[in-house]
CSV table of C-alpha atoms and ligand atoms in Angstrom, one decimal:
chain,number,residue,atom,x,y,z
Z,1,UNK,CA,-25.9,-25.0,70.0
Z,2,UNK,CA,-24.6,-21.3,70.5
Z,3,UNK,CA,-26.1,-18.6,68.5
Z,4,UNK,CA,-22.7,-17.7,67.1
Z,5,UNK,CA,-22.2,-21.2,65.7
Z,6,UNK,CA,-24.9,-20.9,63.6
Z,7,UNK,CA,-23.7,-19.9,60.3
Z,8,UNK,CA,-26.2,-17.6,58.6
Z,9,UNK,CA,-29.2,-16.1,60.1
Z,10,UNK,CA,-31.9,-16.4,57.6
Z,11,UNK,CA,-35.9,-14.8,56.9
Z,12,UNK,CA,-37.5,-17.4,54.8
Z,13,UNK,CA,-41.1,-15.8,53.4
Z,14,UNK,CA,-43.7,-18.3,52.8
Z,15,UNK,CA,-41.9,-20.7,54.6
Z,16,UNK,CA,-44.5,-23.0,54.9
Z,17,UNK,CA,-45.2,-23.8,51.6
Z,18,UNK,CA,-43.7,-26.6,49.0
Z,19,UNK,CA,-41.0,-25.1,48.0
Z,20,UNK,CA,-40.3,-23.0,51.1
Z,21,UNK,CA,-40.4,-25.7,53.3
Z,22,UNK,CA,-38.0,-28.0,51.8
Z,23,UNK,CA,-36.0,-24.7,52.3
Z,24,UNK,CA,-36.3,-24.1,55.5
Z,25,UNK,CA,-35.7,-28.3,56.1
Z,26,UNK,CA,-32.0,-28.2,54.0
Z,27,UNK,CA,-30.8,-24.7,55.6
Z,28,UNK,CA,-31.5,-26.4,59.3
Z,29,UNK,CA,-29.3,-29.7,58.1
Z,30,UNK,CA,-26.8,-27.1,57.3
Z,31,UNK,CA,-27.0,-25.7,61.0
Z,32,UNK,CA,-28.2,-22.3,59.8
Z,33,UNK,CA,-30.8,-19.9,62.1
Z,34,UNK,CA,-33.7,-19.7,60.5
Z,35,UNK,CA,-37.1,-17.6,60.6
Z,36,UNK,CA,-39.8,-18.3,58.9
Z,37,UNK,CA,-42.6,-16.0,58.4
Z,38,UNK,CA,-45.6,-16.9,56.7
Z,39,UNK,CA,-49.6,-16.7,56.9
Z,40,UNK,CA,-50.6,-19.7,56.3
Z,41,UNK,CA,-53.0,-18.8,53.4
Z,42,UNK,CA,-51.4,-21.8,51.2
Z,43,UNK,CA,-48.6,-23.3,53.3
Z,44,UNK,CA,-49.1,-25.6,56.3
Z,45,UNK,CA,-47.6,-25.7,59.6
Z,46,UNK,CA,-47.0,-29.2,60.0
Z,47,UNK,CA,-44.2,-28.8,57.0
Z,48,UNK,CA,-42.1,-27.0,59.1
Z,49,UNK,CA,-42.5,-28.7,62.6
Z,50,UNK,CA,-39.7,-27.8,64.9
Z,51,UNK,CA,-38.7,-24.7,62.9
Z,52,UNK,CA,-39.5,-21.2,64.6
Z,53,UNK,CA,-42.3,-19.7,62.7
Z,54,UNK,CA,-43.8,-16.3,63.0
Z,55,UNK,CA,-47.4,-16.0,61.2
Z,56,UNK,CA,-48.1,-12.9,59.4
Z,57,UNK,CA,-48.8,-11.4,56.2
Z,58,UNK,CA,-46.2,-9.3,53.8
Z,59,UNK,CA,-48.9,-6.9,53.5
Z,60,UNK,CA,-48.6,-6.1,57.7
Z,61,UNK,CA,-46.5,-3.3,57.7
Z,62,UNK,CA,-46.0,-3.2,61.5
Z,63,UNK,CA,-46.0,-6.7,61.8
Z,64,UNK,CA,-42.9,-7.0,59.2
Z,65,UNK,CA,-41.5,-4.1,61.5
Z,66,UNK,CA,-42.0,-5.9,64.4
Z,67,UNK,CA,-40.2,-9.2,63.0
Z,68,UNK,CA,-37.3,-7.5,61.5
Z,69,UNK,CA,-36.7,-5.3,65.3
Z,70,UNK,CA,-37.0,-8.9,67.5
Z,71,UNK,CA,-34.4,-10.6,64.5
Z,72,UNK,CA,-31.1,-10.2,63.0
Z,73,UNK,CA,-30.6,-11.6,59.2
Z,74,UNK,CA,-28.1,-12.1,56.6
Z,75,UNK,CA,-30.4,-12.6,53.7
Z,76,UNK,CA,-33.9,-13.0,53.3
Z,77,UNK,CA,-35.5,-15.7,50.8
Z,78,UNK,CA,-38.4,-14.4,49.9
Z,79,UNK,CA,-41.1,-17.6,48.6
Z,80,UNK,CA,-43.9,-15.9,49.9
Z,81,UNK,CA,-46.6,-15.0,47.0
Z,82,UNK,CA,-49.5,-16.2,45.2
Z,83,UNK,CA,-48.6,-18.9,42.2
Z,84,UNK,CA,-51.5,-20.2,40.3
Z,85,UNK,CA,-51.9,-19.1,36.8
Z,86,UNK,CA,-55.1,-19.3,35.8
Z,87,UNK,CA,-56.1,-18.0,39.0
Z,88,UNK,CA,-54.1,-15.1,38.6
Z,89,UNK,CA,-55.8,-14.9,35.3
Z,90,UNK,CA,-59.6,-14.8,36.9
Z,91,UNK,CA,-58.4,-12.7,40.3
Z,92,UNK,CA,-55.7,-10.5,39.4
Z,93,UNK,CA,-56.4,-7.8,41.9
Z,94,UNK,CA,-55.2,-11.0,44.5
Z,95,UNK,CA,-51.8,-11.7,42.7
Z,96,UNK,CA,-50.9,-8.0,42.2
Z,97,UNK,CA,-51.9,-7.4,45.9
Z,98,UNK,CA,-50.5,-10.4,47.1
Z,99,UNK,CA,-47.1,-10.3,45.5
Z,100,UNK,CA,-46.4,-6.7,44.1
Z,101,UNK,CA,-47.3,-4.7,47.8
Z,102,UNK,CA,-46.1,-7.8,49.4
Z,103,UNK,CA,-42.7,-7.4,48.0
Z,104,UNK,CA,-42.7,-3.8,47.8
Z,105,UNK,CA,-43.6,-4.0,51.8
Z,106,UNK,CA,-40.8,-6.6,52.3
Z,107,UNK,CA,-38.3,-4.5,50.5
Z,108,UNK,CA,-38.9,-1.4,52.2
Z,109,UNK,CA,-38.2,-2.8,55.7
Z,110,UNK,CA,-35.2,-4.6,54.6
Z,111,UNK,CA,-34.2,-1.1,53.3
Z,112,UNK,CA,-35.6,0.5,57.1
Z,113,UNK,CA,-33.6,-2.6,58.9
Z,114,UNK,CA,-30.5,-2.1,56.4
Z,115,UNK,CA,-30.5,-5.7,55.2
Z,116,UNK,CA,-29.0,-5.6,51.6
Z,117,UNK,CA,-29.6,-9.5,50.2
Z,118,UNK,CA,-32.8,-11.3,49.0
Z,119,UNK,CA,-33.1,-14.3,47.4
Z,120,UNK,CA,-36.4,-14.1,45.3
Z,121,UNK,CA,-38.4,-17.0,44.0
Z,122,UNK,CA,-39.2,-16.1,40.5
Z,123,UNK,CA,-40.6,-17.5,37.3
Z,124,UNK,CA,-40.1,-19.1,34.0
Z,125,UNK,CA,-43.8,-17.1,33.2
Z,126,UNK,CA,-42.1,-13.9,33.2
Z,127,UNK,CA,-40.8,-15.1,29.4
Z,128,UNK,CA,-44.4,-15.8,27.9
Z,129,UNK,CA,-44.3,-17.6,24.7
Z,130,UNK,CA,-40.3,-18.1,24.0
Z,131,UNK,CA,-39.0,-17.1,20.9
Z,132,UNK,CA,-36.3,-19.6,20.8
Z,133,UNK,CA,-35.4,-22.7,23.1
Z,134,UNK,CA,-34.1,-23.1,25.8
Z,135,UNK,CA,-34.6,-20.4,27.2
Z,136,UNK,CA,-31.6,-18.4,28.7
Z,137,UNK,CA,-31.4,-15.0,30.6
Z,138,UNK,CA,-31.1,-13.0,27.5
Z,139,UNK,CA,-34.5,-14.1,26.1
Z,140,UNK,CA,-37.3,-11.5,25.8
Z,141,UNK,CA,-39.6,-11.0,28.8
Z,142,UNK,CA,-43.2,-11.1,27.3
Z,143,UNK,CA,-45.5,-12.4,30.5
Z,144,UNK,CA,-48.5,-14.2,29.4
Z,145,UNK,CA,-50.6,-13.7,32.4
Z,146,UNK,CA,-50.9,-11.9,35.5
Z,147,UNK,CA,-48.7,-14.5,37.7
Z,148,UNK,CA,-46.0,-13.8,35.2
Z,149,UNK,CA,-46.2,-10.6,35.1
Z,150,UNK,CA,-46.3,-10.2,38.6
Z,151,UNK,CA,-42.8,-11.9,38.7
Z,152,UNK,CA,-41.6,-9.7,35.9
Z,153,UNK,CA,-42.5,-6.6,37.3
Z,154,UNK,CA,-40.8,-7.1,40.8
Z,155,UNK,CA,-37.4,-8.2,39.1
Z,156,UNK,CA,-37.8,-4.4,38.0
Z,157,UNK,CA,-38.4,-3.0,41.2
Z,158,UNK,CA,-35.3,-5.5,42.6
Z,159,UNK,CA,-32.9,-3.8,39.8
Z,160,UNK,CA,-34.4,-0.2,41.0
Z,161,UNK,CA,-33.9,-0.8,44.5
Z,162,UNK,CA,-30.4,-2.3,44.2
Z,163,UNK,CA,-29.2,0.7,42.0
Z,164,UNK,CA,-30.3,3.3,44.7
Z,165,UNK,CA,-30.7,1.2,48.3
Z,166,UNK,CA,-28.2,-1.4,47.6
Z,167,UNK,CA,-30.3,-3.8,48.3
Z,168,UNK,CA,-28.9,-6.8,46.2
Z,169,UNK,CA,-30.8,-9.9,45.1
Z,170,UNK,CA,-30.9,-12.9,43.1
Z,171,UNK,CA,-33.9,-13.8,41.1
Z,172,UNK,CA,-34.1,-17.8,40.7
Z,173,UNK,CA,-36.6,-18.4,37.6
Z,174,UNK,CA,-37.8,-21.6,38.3
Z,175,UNK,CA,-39.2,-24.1,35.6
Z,176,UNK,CA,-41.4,-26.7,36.6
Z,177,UNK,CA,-40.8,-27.5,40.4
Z,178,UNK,CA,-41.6,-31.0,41.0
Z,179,UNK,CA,-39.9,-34.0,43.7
Z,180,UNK,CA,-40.0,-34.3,47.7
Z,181,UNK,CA,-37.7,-34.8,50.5
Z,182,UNK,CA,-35.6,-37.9,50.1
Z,183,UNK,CA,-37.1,-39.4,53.5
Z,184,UNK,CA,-40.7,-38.7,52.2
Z,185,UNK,CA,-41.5,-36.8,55.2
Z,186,UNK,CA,-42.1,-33.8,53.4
Z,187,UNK,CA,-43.5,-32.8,49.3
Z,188,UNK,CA,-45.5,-31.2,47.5
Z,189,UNK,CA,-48.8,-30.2,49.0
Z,190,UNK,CA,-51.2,-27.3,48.2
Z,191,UNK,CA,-54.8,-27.4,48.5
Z,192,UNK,CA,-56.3,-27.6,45.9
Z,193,UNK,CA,-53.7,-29.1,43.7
Z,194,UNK,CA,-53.3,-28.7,40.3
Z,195,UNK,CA,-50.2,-29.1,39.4
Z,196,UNK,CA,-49.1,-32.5,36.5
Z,197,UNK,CA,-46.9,-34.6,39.0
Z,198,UNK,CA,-48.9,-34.9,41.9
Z,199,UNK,CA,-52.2,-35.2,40.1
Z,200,UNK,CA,-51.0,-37.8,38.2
Z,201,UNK,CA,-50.0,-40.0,40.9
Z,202,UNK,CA,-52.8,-39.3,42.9
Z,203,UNK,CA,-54.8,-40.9,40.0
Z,204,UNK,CA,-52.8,-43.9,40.5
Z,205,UNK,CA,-53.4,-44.0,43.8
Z,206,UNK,CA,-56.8,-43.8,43.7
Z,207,UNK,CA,-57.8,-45.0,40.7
Z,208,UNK,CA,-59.4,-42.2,39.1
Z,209,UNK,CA,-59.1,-40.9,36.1
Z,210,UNK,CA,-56.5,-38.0,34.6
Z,211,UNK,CA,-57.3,-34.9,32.7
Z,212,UNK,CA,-54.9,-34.0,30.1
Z,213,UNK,CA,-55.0,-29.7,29.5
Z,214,UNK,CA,-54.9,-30.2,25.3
Z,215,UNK,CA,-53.4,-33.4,23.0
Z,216,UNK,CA,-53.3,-30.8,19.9
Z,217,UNK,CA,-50.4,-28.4,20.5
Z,218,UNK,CA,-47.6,-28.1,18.0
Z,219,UNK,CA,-45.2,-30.6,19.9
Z,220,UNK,CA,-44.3,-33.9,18.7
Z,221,UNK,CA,-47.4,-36.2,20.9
Z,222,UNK,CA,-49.2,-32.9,20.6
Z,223,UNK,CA,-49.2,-32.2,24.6
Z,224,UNK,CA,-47.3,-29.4,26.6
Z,225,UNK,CA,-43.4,-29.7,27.6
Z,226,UNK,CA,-42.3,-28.9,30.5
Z,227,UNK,CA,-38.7,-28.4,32.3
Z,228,UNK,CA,-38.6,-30.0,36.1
Z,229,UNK,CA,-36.4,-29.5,38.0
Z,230,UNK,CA,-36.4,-31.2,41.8
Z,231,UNK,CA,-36.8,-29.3,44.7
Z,232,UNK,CA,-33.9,-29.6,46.8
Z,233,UNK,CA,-31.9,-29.0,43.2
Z,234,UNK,CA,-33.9,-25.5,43.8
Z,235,UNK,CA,-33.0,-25.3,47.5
Z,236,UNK,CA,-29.2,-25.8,46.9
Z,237,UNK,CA,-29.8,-23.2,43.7
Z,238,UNK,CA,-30.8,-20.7,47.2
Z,239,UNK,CA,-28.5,-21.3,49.5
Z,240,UNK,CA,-25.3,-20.7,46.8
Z,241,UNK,CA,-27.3,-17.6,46.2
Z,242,UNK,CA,-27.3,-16.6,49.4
Z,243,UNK,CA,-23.5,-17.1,49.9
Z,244,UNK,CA,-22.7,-15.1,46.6
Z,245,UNK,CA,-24.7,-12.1,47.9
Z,246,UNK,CA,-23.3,-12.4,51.2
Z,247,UNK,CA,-19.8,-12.5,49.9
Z,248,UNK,CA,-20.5,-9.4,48.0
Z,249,UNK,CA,-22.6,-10.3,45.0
Z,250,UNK,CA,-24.3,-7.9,42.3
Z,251,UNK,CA,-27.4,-8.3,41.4
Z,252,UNK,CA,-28.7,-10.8,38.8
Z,253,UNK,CA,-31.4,-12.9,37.2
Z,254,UNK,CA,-30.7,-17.1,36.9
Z,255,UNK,CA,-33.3,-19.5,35.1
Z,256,UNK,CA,-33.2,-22.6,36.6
Z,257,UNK,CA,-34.1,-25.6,35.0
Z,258,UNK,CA,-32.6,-29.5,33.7
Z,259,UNK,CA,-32.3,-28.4,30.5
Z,260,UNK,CA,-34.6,-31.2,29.5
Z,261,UNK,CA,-38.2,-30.9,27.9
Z,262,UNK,CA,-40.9,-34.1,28.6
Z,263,UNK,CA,-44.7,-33.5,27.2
Z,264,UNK,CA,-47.1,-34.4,29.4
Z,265,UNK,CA,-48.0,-38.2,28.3
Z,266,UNK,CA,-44.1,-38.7,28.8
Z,267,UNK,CA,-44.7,-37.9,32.8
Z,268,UNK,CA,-47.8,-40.0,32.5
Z,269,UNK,CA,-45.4,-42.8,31.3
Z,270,UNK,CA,-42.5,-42.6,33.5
Z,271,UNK,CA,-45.4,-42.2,36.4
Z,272,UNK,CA,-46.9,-45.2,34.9
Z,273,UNK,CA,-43.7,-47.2,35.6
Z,274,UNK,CA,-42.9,-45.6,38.5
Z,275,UNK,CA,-46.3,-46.7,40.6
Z,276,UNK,CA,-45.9,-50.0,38.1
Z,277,UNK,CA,-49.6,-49.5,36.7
Z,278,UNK,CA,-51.6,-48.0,34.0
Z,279,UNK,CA,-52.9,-44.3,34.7
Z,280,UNK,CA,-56.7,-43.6,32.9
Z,281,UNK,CA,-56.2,-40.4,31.1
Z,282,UNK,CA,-58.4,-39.1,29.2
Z,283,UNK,CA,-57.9,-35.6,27.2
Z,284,UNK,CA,-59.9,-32.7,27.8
Z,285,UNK,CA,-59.3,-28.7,26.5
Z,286,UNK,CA,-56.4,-26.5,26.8
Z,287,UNK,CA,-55.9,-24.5,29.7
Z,288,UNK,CA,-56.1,-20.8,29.6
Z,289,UNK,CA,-52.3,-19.5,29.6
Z,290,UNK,CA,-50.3,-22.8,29.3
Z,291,UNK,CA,-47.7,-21.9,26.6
Z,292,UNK,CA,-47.0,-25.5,24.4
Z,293,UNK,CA,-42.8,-25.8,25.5
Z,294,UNK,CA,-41.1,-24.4,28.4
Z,295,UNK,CA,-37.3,-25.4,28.6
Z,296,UNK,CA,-34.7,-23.8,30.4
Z,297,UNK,CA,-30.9,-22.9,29.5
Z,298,UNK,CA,-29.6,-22.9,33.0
Z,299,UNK,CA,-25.1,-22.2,31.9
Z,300,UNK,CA,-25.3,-19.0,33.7
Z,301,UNK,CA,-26.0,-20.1,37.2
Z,302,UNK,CA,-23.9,-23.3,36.3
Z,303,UNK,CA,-21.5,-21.1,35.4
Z,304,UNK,CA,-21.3,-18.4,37.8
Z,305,UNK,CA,-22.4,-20.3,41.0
Z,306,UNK,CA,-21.1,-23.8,40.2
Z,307,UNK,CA,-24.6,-25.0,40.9
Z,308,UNK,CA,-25.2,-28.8,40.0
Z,309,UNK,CA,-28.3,-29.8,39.8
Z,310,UNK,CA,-28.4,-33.5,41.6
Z,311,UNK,CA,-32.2,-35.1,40.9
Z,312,UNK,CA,-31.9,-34.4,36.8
Z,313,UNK,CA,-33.3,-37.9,36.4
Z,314,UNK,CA,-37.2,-37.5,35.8
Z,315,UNK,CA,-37.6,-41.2,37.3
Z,316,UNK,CA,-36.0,-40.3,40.3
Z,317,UNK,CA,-38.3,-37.0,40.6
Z,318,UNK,CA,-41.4,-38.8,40.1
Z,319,UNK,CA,-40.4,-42.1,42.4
Z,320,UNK,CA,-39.5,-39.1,45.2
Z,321,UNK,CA,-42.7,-37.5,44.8
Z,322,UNK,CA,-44.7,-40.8,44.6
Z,323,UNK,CA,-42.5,-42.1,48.2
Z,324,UNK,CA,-44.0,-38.9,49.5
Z,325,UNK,CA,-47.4,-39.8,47.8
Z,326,UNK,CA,-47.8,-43.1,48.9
Z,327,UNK,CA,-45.8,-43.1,52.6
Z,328,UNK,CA,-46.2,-40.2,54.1
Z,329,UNK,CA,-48.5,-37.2,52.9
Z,330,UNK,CA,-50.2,-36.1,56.1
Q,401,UDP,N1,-51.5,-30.4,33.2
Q,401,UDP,C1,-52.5,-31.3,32.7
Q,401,UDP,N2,-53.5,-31.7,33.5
Q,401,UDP,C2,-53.5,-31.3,34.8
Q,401,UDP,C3,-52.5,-30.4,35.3
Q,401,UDP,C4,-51.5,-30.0,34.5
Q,401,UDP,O1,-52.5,-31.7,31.5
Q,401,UDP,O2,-54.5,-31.7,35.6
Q,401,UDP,C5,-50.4,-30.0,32.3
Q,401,UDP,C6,-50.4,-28.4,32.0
Q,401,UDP,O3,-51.3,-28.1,31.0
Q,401,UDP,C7,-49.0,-28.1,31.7
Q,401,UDP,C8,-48.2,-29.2,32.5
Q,401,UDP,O4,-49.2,-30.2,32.8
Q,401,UDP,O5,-48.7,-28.3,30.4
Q,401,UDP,C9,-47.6,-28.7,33.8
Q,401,UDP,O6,-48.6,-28.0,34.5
Q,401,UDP,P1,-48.4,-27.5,36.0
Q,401,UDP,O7,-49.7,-26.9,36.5
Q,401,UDP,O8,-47.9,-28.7,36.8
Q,401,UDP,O9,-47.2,-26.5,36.0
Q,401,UDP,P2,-47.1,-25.1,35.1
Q,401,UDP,O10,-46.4,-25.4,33.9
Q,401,UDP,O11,-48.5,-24.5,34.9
Q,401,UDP,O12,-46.3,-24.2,36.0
């Protein structure tokens, strides 16, 4: 293929990792260029075989420098950052680092490079607790722990830096990520996990038993709920992000989410008929910094975008992330 049939030349930031990667996979389908830059910290090479990769961290000045003088770029997605919660709330020094001078280094060479649109993988932590449910764009940001406050505080520096660089973005507030590929080839993967989809089917798989974080929250079966949303819902969520800021878009926050809440025994039952077996589960304490219900009102980007989430069904989530599970997780 010619360069100029590529349609838009695109920096993808942690690139390698779950979410990333399924990124970097759909805007390849769609015959875009792609870069992706990432050090490997938490993503893995092998998820983005066959895509050009340059390895490096955010916090490289000259190294950004030298990746943004060698490329041209419509819009940057920026994944790259640390994303554990109750790491962030043991180690903040690494999740301010990490993803406040990260960003703050990424921005300032798009400024240097004059690149004005970034596509930013925020948070539904940058709400805390919610007053009121589901949670839409007007709700009260109240960040919980570091992680979320992380994300919270870089959608301020993105409003400051649109208003006086014109350096426009979208910030996509994810809920709870969950699915794979639809071939299997590629899903969720981070070392160590410790996220409620995977874990749970690995316990099918292997027979071991599954912690529950809490049974005695104020929800109905007295566990957390949760929003997920698939990943490749979350990917197309980018790329019409992209396209709005290309075409001209202001900036603007989206929460992105099904709109639909399960606790987590209701994963650990779908899950249960998706691998057609009983899961052990036994139920240990809460974990610091899980608030009990997390749903998101998603209209605006509906709305505004005409996104359509296409993987809504829970089954279908969990039966793409147990194909990856079971088939092909190298
Ligand atoms: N969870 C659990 N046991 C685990 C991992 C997660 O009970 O081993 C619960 C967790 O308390 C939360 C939900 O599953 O209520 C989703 O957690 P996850 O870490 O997947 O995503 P988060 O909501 O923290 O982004």
């Amino acid at each position: 293929m010619r360069k100029e049939d590529y349609k838009i030349k695109v920096l993808v930031t942690g690139g390698a990792g779950y979410i990333g990667s399924h990124m970097v996979r759909m805007l390849i389908e769609h015959k875009n260029s792609v870069v992706v830059l990432d050090d490997l910290s938490t993503g893995f090479q092998k998820s983005v075989l066959g895509a050009n990769i340059v390895i490096g961290s955010l916090c490289d000045k000259e190294f950004l420098d030298s990746v943004f003088a060698a490329n041209e770029f419509d819009v940057v997605m920026h994944f790259a950052g640390a994303s554990l919660v109750s790491e962030s709330v043991i180690n903040p020094a690494k999740y301010y680092s990490n993803n406040l001078i990260g960003t703050i280094n990424l921005l300032n060479a798009l400024n240097k490079f004059e690149i004005s649109n970034l596509v930013f993988s925020s948070s539904a932590s940058v709400f805390g607790i919610p007053n009121y449910l589901p949670i839409d764009e007007r709700h009260v940001q109240a960040p919980i722990n570091p992680y979320g406050r992380s994300k919270s505080i870089i959608e301020s520096i993105l409003n400051d830096y649109s208003i006086a660089y014109g350096i426009r973005s979208v910030s996509l507030r994810y809920f709870n990520a969950a699915g794979a590929s639809l071939d299997g080839k590629i899903g969720e993967l981070h070392d160590p996990e410790t996220h409620l989809i995977p874990l749970v089917l690995q316990a099918a798989k292997h027979d071991q038993e599954f912690i529950i974080f809490g049974d005695d929250y104020d929800t109905a079966d007295g566990t957390c709920i949760r929003d997920y949303i698939h990943v490749l819902d979350i990917c197309d969520a980018h790329l019409l992000s992209a396209n709005y800021l290309i075409s001209g878009g202001e900036t603007c926050s989206y929460n992105l989410g099904n709109g639909n809440g399960y606790s987590t025994k209701q994963i650990v039952k779908v899950a249960e008929a998706v691998v057609r077996k009983k899961i052990k589960i036994n139920i240990g304490p809460r974990r610091h910094g899980d608030p009990p219900v997390l749903i998101s009102n998603s209209n605006k980007i509906k709305n505004d975008l005409a996104w359509v989430p296409k993987f809504f069904n829970i089954e279908d989530i969990i039966n793409h992330a147990w194909a990856w599970e079971i088939n092909s997780r190298f």
